[in-house]
Amino acid sequence: MYGHVSERACEGVMENTTDGTTGKGTDVAVKGEAAIKPEFLTTKETFHGFIDSEWQGSKTENAGEKDTVETEESLEEPEAKKLKVEPEEKNKTGKPDGKRLRGQNKSRPHTKPTTYDEKRLCLSDNRECPFGDKCHFHHDVAEYMASKPADIGETCYLYDTFGKCAYGLTCRFAGGHTTPDFQTMENTNLVQAYEGRNQVKNSLSKELQNRLRKRSVAFEKSAEYLKTLSNNRDRKELQANGKKTTEELGFVSRTNVFTLNLTAAMLLWDASCPDKQPLVKTIGPLTDADAIKLRQCEKKQVYCGNLPFRRVCKRFGADITCGEMAMCTNLLQGQQSEWALLKRHESEDLFGVQVEGCFPDTMTRCAELINNNIVVDFVDINSGCPIDLVYKKGGGCGLMTRTRKFEQIVKGMNYVLDVPLTVKIRTGVQEKSNTAHKLIPEMKNWGVSMITLHGRSREQRYTKLADWDYISTCSKLASPVPLFGNGDILSYEDAMKARDTGVSGIMIARGALIKPWIFTEIKESRHWDISSSERLDILREFTNFGLEHWGSDTRGVEKTRTFLLEWLSFLCRYIPVGLLERVPQKINERPPYYMGRNYLESLMASQNVGDWIRISEMLLGPVPKNFSFLPKHKANAYK
């Protein structure tokens, strides 16, 4: 669940191990590198020479409009991450002593997918275009089809699955559902089977978006809660000035009673205001189960990410999924791109959304907005995000140091939500100063339903190993509130060791990006030596889900390709089980250069951006002429 899991992995030292099957000790490996059987090891030059020669040999004369060699020349492999500048290097780098060279790739190109279309087809279709001669799009269908990029494949996934393709002639697989006279076909039986079935929920309607932009949405419950905060501030000011409050004079304010105990206040409000609508909807007598929100205490695996990737994880056995972190202010402003992070596929049977913010008013209103307009099973506060942009304004990990604001946010969101509220935190902000154990007992009193603890501090980001001993200590402190642990889980053995610490469940992030079949491995308690063809089928499934989610026109294809390439920057770190000298692979171990058991397995092991583009071309056709891609995290994370 929770947080940006796109940071790459961590520093570690591989210790000398013993092969459990043969009883023979392995050789001492290079620091941070995985132990691979000697017969598969090779050098960088030999590896890339083999990949390039085989790729060129497999090309036919008509395959590919664009040669990817140009891309490889401009996008070289990332250099090893530089941890610290030595004093004598100060003059060379221009950095002061003690500063880390941390790059966030601020110069990373952000090419809009629309730039790949030279001239698109006008949406007016057969109707008269209201813009007339001023319209910049094609109106002649034959002319558009002649200038349109070549189809990627002969069949369209959307047409074959749903009976029709909403992208019509603009689809990059249009040949599979277009007649010679440029009419779009439909499969009536499939269309009827999906009629009235909404596979993706939680979309932002135009009506709600307009109301949010005009600030005409009413936040009644939020106003009630925020009024209590205002009353509390007034009371403290009176006490500071030596004046008595209404409570001290013998009068009890209903709103101030609420701040003492959230659940009790709801009951007191009902009893004292019979003429008002009860805050708790009940049928018959009111019991504790009606008023107390249930906790997510199942021992399950949790993952978050974009919707197509979550669908892949669900197929492999993920129990709980969560959307990507959304900024509460952007949601309140009705930004379509932010609301897209809340979308839920019908296959996600237990789904939550994750929000970030730093003020009680905006977070409470955001929670009420979510509660009233979308369907979720829980809402999560991301107070573990280490990103500077979030932290410096007081959000993410910044909330761990602002406990008063944190408490107000949790209590306010709990007040307006009808579903459980969960929280994700890190061990602390600084590397050698853990604070989670101090915060967790307080959070229990605030009313959180579940806590997820990432076993690193903000300062560590994803370097060093996760501290599972500390997670175990915090799990005992959190009881009876469930605590899920997170960090460095890449195999079912890692998951079993994590569960032995006493946590209620585990959350998997980077491990699922490196090998999404990890959920199957955990449930079946085995190491899956998955073949390269099976891995390619997984990628093909992801691209199909991407085309369904983002579109099968040029814009959707290139957006799917971008997400695929980001994912491939993690997948290349997976080492097939059959090649390992010691099983399982650890998340902090760098794969050395090795030859796979076939060409495809070798290609998937490449950490060269050009080779990732080659894999994308196998599934989504040649990249456009003006295509460019730079990995989100250029510096590797093994050092």
PDB file of C-alpha atoms in Angstrom, residues 14 80 107 212 214 232 295 304 354 386 403 408 514 622:
ATOM      1  CA  MET A  14      26.167 -10.132   0.676  1.00  0.00           C
ATOM      2  CA  ALA A  80      26.626   3.929 -10.023  1.00  0.00           C
ATOM      3  CA  SER A 107      15.743  17.730 -15.893  1.00  0.00           C
ATOM      4  CA  LEU A 212     -15.400  21.751  -6.773  1.00  0.00           C
ATOM      5  CA  LYS A 214     -16.707  26.843  -8.044  1.00  0.00           C
ATOM      6  CA  ASN A 232     -10.642  24.571  21.745  1.00  0.00           C
ATOM      7  CA  ARG A 295     -10.382  -2.862  11.784  1.00  0.00           C
ATOM      8  CA  CYS A 304      -0.465  -0.025  -4.525  1.00  0.00           C
ATOM      9  CA  GLN A 354      -4.229   7.022  -0.114  1.00  0.00           C
ATOM     10  CA  PRO A 386      10.029  11.041   2.054  1.00  0.00           C
ATOM     11  CA  THR A 403       1.928  15.344  16.354  1.00  0.00           C
ATOM     12  CA  GLN A 408      -6.290  16.735  14.531  1.00  0.00           C
ATOM     13  CA  ILE A 514      10.611  -6.716  -9.351  1.00  0.00           C
ATOM     14  CA  PRO A 622       8.085   0.789 -32.986  1.00  0.00           C
TER      15      PRO A 622
END
